[in-house]
Structure formats: structure tokens, C-alpha cells
CSV table of C-alpha atoms and ligand atoms in Angstrom, one decimal:
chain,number,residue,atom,x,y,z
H,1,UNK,CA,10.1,231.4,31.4
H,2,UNK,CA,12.8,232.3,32.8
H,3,UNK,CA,12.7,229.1,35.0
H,4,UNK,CA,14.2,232.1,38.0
H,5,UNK,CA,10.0,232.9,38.7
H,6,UNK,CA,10.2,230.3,40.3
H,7,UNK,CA,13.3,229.7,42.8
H,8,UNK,CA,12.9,227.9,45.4
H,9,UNK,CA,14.3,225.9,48.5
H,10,UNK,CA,15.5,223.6,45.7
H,11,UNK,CA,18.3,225.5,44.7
H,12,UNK,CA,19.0,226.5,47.7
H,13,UNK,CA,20.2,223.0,48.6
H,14,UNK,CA,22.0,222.4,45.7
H,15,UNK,CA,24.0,225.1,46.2
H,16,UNK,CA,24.6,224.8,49.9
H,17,UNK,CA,25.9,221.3,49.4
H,18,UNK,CA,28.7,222.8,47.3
H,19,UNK,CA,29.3,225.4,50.3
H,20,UNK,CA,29.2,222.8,52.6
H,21,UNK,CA,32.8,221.8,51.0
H,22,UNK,CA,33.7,224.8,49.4
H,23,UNK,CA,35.0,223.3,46.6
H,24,UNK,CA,33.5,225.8,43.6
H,25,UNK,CA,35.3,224.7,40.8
H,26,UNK,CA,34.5,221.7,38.6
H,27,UNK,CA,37.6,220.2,38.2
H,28,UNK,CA,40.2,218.8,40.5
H,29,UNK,CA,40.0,218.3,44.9
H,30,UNK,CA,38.9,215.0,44.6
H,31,UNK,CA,39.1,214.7,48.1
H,32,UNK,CA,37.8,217.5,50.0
H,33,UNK,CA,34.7,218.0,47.9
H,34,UNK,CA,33.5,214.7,49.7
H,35,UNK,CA,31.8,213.4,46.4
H,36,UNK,CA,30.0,216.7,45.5
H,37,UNK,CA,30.3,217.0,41.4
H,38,UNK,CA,27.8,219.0,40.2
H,39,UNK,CA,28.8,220.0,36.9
H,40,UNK,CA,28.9,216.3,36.1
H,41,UNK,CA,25.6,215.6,37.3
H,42,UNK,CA,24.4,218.4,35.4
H,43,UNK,CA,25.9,217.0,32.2
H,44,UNK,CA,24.2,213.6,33.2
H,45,UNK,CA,20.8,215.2,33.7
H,46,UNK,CA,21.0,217.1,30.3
H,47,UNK,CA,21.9,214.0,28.1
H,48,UNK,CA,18.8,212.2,30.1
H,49,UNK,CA,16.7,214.8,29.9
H,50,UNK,CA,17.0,215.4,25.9
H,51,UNK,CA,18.1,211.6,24.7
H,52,UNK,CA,21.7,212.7,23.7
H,53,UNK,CA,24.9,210.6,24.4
H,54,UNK,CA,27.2,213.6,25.4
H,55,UNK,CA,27.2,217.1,27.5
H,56,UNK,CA,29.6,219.4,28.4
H,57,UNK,CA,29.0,222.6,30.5
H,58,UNK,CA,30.6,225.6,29.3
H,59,UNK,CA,30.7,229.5,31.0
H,60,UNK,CA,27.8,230.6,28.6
H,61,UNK,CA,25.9,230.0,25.7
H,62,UNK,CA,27.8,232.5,23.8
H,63,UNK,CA,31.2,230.1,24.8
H,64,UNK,CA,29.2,226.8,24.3
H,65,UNK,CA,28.6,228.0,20.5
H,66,UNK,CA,32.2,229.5,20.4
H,67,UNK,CA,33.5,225.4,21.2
H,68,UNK,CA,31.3,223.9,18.6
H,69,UNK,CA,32.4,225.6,16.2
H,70,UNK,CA,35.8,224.8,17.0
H,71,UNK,CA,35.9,221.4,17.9
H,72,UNK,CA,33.7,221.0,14.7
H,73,UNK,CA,36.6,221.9,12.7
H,74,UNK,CA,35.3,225.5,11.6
H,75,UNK,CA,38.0,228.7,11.6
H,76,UNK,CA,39.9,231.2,9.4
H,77,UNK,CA,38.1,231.2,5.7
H,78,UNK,CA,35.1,229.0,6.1
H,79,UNK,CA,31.7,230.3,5.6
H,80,UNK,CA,29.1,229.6,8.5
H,81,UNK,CA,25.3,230.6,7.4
H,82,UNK,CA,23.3,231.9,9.9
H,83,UNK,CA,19.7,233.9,10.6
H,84,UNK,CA,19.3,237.7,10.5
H,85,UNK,CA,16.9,237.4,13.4
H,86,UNK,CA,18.6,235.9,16.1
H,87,UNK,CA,21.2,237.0,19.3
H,88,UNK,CA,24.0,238.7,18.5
H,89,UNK,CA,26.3,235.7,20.4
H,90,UNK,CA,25.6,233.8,17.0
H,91,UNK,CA,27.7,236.1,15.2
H,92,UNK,CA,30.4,236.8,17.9
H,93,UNK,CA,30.6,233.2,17.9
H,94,UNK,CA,31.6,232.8,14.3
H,95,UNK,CA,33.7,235.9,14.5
H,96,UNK,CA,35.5,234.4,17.5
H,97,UNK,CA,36.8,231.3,15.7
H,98,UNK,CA,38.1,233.2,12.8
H,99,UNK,CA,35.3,231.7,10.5
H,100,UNK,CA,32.9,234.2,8.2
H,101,UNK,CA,29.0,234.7,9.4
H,102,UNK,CA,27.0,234.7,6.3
H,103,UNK,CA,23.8,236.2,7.0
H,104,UNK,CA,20.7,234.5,5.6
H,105,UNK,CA,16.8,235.2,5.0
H,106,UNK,CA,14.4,233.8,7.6
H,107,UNK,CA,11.2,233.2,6.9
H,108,UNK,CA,8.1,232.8,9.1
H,109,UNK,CA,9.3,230.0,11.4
H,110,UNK,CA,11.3,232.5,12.7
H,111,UNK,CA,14.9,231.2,11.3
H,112,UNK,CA,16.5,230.4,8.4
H,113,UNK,CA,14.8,229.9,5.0
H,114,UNK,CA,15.4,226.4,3.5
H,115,UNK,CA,15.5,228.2,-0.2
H,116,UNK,CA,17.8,231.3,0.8
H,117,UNK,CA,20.3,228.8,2.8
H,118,UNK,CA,20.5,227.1,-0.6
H,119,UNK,CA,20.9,230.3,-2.4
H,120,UNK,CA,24.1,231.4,0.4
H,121,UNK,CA,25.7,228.2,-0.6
H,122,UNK,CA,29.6,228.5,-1.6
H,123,UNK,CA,32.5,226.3,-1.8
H,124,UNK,CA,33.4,228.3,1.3
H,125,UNK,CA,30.0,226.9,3.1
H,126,UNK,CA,31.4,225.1,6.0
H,127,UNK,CA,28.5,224.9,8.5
H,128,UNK,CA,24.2,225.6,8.1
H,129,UNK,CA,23.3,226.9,11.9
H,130,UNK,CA,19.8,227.3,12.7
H,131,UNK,CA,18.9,229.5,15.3
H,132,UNK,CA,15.8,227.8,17.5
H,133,UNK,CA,14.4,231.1,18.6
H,134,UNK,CA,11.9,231.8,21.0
H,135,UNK,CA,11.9,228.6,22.3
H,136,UNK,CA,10.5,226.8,18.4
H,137,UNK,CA,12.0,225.3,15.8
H,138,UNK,CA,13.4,225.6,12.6
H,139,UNK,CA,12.3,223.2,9.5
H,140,UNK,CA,14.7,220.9,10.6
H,141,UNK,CA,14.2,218.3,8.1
H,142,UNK,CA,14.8,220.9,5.2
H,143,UNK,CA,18.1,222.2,6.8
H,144,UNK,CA,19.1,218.5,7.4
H,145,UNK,CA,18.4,217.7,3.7
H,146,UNK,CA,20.4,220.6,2.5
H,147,UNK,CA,23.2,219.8,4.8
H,148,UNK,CA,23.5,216.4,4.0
H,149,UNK,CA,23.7,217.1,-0.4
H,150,UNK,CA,25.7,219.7,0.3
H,151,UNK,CA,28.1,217.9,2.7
H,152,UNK,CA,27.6,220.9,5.4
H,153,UNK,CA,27.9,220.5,9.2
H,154,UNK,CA,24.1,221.2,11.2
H,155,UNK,CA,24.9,223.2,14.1
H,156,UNK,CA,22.3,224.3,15.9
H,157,UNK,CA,21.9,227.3,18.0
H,158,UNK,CA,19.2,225.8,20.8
H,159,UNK,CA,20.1,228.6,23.2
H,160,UNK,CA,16.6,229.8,23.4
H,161,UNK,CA,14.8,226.6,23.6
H,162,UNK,CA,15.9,224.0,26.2
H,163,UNK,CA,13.5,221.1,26.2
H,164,UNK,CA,12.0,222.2,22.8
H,165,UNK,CA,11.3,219.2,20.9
H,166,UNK,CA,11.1,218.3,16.8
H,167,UNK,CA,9.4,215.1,15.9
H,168,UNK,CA,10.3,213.4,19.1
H,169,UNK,CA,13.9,214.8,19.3
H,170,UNK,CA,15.1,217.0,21.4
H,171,UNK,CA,16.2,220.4,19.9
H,172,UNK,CA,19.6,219.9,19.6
H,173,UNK,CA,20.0,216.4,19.0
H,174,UNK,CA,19.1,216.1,15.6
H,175,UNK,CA,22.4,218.4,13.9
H,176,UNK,CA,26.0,217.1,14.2
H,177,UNK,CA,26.3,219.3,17.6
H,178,UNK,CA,23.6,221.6,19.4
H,179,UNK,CA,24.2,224.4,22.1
H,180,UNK,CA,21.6,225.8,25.0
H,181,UNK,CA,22.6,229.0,27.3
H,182,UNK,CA,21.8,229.0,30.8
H,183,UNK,CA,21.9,232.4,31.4
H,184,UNK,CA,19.1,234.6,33.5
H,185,UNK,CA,16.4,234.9,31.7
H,186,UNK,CA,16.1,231.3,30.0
H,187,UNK,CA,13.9,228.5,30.9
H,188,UNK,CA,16.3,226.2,32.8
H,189,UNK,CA,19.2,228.8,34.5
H,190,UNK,CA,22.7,228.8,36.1
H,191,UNK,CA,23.1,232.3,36.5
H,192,UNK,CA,25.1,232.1,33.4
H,193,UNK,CA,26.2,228.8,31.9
H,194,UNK,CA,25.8,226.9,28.6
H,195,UNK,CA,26.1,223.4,27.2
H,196,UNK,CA,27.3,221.6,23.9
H,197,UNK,CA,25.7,218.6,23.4
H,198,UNK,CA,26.1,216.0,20.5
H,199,UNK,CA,25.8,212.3,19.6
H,200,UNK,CA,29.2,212.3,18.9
H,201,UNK,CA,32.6,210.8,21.2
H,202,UNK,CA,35.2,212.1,19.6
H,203,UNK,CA,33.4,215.9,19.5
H,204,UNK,CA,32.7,215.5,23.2
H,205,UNK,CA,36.0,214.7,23.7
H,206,UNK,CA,37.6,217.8,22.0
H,207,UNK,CA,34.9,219.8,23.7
H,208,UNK,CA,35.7,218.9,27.0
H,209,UNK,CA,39.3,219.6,26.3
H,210,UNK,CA,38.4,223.1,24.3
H,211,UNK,CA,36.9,224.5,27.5
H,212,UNK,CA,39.7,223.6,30.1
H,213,UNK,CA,42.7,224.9,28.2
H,214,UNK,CA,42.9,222.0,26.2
H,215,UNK,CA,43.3,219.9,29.3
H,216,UNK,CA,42.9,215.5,28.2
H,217,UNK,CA,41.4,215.1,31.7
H,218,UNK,CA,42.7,211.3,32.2
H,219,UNK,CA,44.8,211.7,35.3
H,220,UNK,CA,44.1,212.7,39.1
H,221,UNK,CA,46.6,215.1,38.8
H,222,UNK,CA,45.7,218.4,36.7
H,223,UNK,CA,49.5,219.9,37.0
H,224,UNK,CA,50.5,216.1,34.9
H,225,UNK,CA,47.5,216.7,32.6
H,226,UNK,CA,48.3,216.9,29.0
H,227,UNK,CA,47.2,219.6,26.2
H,228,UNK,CA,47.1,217.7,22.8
H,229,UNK,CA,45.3,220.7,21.3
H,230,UNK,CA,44.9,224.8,22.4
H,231,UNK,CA,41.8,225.5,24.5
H,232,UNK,CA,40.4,228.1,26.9
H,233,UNK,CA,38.9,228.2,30.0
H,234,UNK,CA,35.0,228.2,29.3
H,235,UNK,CA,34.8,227.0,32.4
H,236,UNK,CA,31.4,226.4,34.6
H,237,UNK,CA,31.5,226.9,38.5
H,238,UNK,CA,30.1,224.2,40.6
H,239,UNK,CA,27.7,226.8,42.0
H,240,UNK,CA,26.2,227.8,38.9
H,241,UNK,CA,25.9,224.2,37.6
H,242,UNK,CA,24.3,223.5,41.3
H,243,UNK,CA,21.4,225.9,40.4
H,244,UNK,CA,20.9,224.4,36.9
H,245,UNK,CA,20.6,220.8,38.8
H,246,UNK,CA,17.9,222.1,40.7
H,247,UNK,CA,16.3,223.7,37.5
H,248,UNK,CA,15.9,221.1,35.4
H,249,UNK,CA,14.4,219.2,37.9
H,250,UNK,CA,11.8,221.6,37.6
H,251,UNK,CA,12.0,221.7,33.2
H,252,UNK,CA,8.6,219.5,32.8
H,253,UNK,CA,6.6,221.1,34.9
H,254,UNK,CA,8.1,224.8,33.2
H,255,UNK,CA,7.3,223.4,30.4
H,256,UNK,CA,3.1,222.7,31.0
H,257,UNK,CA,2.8,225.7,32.7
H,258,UNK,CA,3.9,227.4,29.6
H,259,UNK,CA,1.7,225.8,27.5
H,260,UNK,CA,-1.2,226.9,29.2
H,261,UNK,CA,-0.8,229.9,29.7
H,262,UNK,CA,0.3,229.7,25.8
H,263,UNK,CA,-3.0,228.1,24.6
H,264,UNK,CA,-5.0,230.2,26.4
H,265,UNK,CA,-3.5,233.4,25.3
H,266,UNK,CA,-3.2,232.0,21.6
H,267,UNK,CA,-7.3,231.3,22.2
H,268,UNK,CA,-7.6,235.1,23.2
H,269,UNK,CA,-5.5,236.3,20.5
H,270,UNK,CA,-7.0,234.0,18.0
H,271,UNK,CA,-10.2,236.3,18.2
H,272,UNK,CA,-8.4,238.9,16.6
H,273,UNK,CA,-9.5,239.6,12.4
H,274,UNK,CA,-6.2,239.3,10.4
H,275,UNK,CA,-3.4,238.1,13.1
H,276,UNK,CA,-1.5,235.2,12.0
H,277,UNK,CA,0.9,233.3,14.2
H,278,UNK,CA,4.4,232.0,13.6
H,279,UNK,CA,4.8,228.4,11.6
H,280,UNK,CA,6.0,226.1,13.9
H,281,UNK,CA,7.2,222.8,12.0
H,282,UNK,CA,5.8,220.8,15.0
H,283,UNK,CA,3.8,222.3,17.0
H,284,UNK,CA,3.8,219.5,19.5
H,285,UNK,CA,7.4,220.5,20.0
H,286,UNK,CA,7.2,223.9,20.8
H,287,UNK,CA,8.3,224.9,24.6
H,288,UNK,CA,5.8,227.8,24.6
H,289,UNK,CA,8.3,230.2,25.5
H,290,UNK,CA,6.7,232.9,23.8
H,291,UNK,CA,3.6,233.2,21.6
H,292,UNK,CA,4.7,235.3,18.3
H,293,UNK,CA,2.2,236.6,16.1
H,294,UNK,CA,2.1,238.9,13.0
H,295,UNK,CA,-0.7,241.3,12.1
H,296,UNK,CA,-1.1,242.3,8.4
H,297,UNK,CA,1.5,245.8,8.1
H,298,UNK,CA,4.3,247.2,9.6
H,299,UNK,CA,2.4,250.2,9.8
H,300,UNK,CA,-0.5,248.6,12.0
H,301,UNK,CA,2.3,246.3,14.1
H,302,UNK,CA,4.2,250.0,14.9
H,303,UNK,CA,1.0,251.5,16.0
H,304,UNK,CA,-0.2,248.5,18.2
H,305,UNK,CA,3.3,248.8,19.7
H,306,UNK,CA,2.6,252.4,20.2
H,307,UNK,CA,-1.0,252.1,21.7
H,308,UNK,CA,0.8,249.3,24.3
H,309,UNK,CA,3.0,251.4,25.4
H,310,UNK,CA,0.5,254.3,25.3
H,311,UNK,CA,-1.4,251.9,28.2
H,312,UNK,CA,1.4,251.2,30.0
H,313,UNK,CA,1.4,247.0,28.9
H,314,UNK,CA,4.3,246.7,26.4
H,315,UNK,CA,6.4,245.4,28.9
H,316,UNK,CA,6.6,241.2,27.8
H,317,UNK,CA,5.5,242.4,23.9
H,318,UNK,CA,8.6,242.2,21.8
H,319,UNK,CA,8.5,244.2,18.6
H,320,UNK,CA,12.4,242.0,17.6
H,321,UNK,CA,12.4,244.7,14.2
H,322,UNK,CA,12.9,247.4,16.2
H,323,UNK,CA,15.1,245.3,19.0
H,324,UNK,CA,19.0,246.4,18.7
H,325,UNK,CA,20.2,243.3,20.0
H,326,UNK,CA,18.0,240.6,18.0
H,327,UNK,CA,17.8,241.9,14.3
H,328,UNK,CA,20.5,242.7,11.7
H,329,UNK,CA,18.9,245.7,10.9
H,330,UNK,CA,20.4,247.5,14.0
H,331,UNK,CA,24.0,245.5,13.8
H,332,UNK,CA,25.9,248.8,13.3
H,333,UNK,CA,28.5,247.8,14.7
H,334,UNK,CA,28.7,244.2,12.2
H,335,UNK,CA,28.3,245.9,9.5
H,336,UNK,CA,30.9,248.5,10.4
H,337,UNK,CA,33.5,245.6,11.1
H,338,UNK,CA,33.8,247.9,15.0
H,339,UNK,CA,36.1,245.2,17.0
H,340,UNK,CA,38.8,246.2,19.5
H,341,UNK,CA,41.5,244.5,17.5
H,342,UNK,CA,42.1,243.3,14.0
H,343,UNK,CA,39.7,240.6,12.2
H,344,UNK,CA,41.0,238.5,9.0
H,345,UNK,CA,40.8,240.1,5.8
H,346,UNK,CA,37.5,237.5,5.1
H,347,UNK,CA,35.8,238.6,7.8
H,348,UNK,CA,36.4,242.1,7.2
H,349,UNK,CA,35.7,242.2,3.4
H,350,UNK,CA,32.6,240.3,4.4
H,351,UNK,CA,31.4,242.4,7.1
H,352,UNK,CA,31.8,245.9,5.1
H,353,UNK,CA,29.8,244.4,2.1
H,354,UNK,CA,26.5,244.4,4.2
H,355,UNK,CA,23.8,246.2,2.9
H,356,UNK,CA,21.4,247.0,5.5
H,357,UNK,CA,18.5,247.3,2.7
H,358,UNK,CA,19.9,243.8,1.6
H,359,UNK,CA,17.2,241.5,3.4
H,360,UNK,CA,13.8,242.9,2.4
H,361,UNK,CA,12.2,239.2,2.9
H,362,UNK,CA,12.7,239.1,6.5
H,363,UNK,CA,12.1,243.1,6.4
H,364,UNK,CA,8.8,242.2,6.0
H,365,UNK,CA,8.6,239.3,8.2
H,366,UNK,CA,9.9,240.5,11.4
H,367,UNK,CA,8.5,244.3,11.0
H,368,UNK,CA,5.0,242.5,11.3
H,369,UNK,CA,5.9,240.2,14.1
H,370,UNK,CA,5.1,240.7,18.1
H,371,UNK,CA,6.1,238.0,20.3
H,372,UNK,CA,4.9,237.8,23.4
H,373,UNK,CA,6.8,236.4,26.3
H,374,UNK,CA,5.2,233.3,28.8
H,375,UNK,CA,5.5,233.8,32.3
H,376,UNK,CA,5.3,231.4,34.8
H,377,UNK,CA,3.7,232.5,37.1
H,378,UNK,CA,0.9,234.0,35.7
H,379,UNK,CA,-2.9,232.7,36.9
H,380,UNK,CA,-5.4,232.2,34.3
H,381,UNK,CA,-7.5,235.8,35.2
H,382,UNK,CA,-3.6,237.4,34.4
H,383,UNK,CA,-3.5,235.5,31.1
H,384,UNK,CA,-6.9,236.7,30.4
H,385,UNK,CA,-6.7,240.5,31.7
H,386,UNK,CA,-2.9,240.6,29.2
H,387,UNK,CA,-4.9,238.4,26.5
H,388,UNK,CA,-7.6,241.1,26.2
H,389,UNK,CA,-5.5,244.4,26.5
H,390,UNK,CA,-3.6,243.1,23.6
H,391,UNK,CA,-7.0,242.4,21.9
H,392,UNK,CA,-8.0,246.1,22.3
H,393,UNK,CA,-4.7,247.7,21.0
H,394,UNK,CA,-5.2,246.1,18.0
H,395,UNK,CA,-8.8,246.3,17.3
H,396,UNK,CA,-8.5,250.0,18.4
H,397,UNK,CA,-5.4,250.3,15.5
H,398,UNK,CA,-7.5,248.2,13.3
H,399,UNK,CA,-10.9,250.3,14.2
H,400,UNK,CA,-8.9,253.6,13.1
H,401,UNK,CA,-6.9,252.2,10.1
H,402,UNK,CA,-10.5,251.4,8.6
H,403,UNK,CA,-12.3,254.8,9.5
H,404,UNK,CA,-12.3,257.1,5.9
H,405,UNK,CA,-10.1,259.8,6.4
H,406,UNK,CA,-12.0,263.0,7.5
J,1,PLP,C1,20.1,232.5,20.2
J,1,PLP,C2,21.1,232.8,21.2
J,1,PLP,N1,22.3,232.3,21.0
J,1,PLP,C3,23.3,232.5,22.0
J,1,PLP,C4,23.0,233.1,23.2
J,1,PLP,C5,24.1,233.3,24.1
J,1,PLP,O1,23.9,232.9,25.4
J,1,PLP,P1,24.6,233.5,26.7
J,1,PLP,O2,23.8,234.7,27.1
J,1,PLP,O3,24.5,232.4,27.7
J,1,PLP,O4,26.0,233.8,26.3
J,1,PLP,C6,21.8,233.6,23.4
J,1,PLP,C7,21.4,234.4,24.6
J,1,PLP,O5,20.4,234.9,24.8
J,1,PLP,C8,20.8,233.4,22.4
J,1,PLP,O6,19.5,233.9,22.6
């Protein structure tokens, strides 16, 4: 990934047939756009592509998580539990329906802790949401359990991992509604775009509604449309959703090149004393995205960060502890409750009570984890030349953190 290394004629097409009518916007000119409905065949491809009954486009995966919630039912007062690793658009999300992000342990699949989700658990608990990052999978079957005692919604964020699979099912499918972003730099892209997808009608339905200003969509005729419910326009263009169409055309064979080029750095990596990888509930299922690993400290992860940097080959090693978009631990601005206008009193109160010391479990998680992003293009002597530069940084960290101190 990002499925943009490699462009080609394909989109090209896709997006000239739209400016061959000029009709860019999804809705609407039935006529002049001469049978040209991208977004829909986008949607179609999606629910093929990942076995689900229902998609429906949206302007981002930021707005696409945004019109779960709501359509889900979630807003003012109810509790929504969610990873501190994971994109800050999880949050906003929450915050943007009025609802109250309740920040949870993750532990080393990379998302949230079956036992700490228990532990956040309160009779305000509306919705568990999993955050697939890095193109894995959270312990699905755990969350699901939980969910279902409890009587909680599954919401999954899937942003990061289009065409990730658990057991067979598509990331996605498995809670009441999942969410993907198409943005630049993911595996399938529109530009920018996002989907909701779910099993269920009557949530499509609302979601479909949500994102066109709570338009019912049963006439010809939008101006005779009617809005049985507020929405907003979260809105995908026909040309963005023409470049997805030509993308996930391309997802399968994305998704073997990233798995060699995965295995064959994980074999290269694998040689190293003491690294670990991430647990990945089913491995089978992982889209290889990116190949996290953790060595034993913090202290040895900083200085390998350091020593890549030092020879100029950090770039595609992400050290997420350190990352102020990724981790809670540089959330200033949540934890200071900064927004433009006023929040509700729950999601204030909630916000001010953070303590950034407050999560040492995933402290010591993510300050030893690396994880190294899959490109697409890469040959095999590529793989091999980054495999092995990694491989020195450490054992040269490792070499000195052994030597007796003079
Ligand atoms: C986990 C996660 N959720 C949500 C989003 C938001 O997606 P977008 O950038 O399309 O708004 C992202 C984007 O990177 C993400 O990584």
C-alpha cells in the first residue's frame, strides 16, 4: 500500500467516462449522464468484494464513521469505547455525534483489550469500536462476545484495512456496521472517500439518507424528495468513486504483492535475537499492510529509531509512540477539550479527566513497537537491501546495549 504506486491507464478510463458526460455528482441527471453511475457501482463492487449485503459511499472515512454512529442510534450521553492507538478521526467521530469517547487499553494485537473493554463498561456503554489498524485485526470473537452479554453495538473502525479478513469474513462484516477510508495513502483510494457497510436494511437505509441531507431517495425528482430525518452532505463525487472502481479491481492482486514482500521481510527480521511481532488473531487474514514488530525496551526501540534516522532509512519505520497523530499520548488537544465551539458538559467533563500517565499498559506496548510500512512496488533485492538495514540498526543497538560500560 497505498494502492496510488500503482496508477495506471485503469483509472484513467474510469474517470474519463465520467468527463465524457460531465455529470460529477452522484445523485440526480438521470439523463445526461447516459448511464454512467459510478458511486453505485462502487457500492456494488464493495459488497461483492467483502460478502456484505449493503454499501454506501460517503466523503471520507472520518464521515463514514461520523454516519454509523448516527444511524446506529449513538449521540448526546452515550459512552463509545475506543483504542488509544488509533487515528484521531475515531475520536472526532464520537465527538461529532455528541456521544462520549472512552479511551481503552490495547494490547499487542494492536487494538483494544478484550479485559480493559470489560473493565470500561458503564450503564452509559453504548457501542465497543475496534480499531483494525494497520491493515490486522482485532480479537474479534472476544469483542463480539463482550458485546453481545453486554447488549453493546460492534462498530468497527476498518479504515486501515480494506480487504483484511477474520476467519473468512471480511473486516467489517462481522460487527453491527463497519467503516473503510479511501483516502491517499490506503490500499484501495478515491482521493478521499469512505464507505459504511453493514448486513443490515434498515441501517443502510438511514445511512444513505444521513449522507444526502436526509434525502429518502425514492423519486426521480430530488427538489420532491423527502427528509424524514436530519442529514448532511457526506457526499462522494462520481470522480473520486470512478478512481476507487478502478482500484479495487486491482485489491487481490494489492493484496499478494503485500504479502510477499511481508513474508519476506518478516523472514529477514525474524533473524533478529529478541524481536517479537504483533499477535494477529488470524494471520491468514492479515492484508500485510505493514509488518509491526516490538523489540524488548523502549530504550532499545528509541535508539534503533535514532540509528535509522542516523542512516538516512527511517522513512516507512513508524515509531506510533512518538506519532502525534496516532497515539493518545500526544492528544493535547483531547485532553484539553480545544474545539472551536462548545462540546456537551459529558464530553467535556470526560475529556478534562484524562490523565496522560493513565494508560501505562499500552505505554509499554506501543513504546516498543515499529511498524514497518509494505510498498508495492518494491522488488525482492529492495525488500532484502530495507530487510537488512533494519537488521543492522538493531543488532548495532543491541551490540552496544550489551558492551560493559567503560
Ligand atoms: C483508523 C482510522 N479511522 C478513520 C480514518 C479517517 O479516514 P479519512 O482520512 O478518510 O477521513 C483513518 C484515516 O487514516 C484511520 O486511519
Amino acid at each position: 500500500m497505498p494502492g496510488f504506486e500503482l496508477f495506471g491507464p485503469e483509472e484513467q478510463k474510469e474517470i474519463n467516462d465520467v468527463m465524457e458526460t460531465g455529470i460529477l455528482m452522484r445523485y440526480g441527471f438521470d439523463g445526461p449522464r447516459k448511464g454512467i453511475w459510478k458511486s453505485k457501482e462502487l457500492e456494488a463492487a464493495i459488497c461483492s468484494t467483502l460478502g456484505c449485503g449493503y454499501a454506501q459511499l460517503t466523503s471520507s472515512g472520518t464521515s463514514a464513521l461520523s454516519t454509523a454512529l448516527a444511524c446506529l442510534g449513538i449521540g448526546a450521553g452515550d459512552e463509545v469505547i475506543m483504542p488509544v492507538f488509533t487515528f484521531v478521526a475515531s475520536f472526532e467521530s464520537v465527538l461529532s455525534v455528541g456521544a462520549i469517547p472512552v479511551l481503552t487499553d490495547v494490547d499487542e494485537t494492536l487494538t483494544l483489550a478484550p479485559d480493559a473493554v470489560r473493565r470500561a463498561i458503564t450503564p452509559r456503554t453504548k457501542c465497543v469500536m475496534p480499531v483494525h489498524m494497520c491493515g490486522a485485526m482485532a480479537d474479534l470473537d472476544a469483542l463480539a462476545r463482550i458485546c453481545k452479554e453486554h447488549n453493546l453495538i460492534l462498530l468497527e473502525d476498518a479504515c486501515q484495512s480494506f480487504g483484511a479478513r477474520y476467519k473468512g469474513r471480511a473486516l467489517g462484516t462481522v460487527g453491527h456496521a463497519g467503516t473503510f477510508s479511501f483516502d491517499f495513502v490506503k490500499t484501495v483510494t478515491c482521493a478521499e472517500g469512505g464507505a459504511v457497510i453493514t448486513n443490515d436494511k434498515d441501517l443502510y437505509i438511514k445511512c444513505d439518507g444521513y449522507t444526502d441531507h436526509g434525502h429518502d431517495h425514492t423519486g426521480v425528482d430530488r427538489g420532491a424528495d423527502l427528509h424524514p430525518f436530519i442529514g448532511y452532505n457526506y457526499r462522494i463525487s462520481e470522480l473520486h468513486a470512478a478512481i476507487g472502481l478502478a482500484q479495487i479491481k486491482k485489491l487481490d492482486r494489492f493484496l499478494a504483492i503485500q504479502k510477499k514482500n511481508h513474508g519476506e521481510l518478516k523472514a529477514i527480521l525474524s533473524t533478529i535475537p529478541g524481536i517479537g511481532f504483533r499477535n494477529i488473531p488470524d494471520p491468514e487474514g492479515d492484508s500485510h499492510t505493514f509488518l509491526s514488530w516490538f523489540l524488548p525496551t523502549e530504550e532499545i526501540t528509541r535508539a534503533v529509531i535514532a540509528e535509522l534516522r542516523q542512516q538516512n532509512v527511517l522513512a516507512g519505520n513508524f515509531y506510533w509512540y512518538d506519532n502525534n497523530w496516532h497515539y493518545f499520548r500526544k492528544w493535547d488537544h483531547l485532553r484539553k477539550a480545544a474545539t472551536l465551539n462548545n462540546l456537551n458538559e459529558d464530553q467535556r467533563k470526560t475529556l478534562l479527566a484524562l490523565n496522560p500517565e493513565g494508560f501505562p499498559a499500552s505505554d509499554r506496548i506501543l513504546g516498543r513497537c515499529v511498524s514497518t510500512a509494505i510498498g508495492l512496488t518494491w522488488t525482492e533485492e529492495q525488500t532484502k537491501e530495507k530487510g537488512e538495514k533494519i537488521v543492522a540498526a538493531v543488532r548495532k543497538v543491541l551490540a552496544r546495549e550489551k558492551a560493559p560500560v567503560a
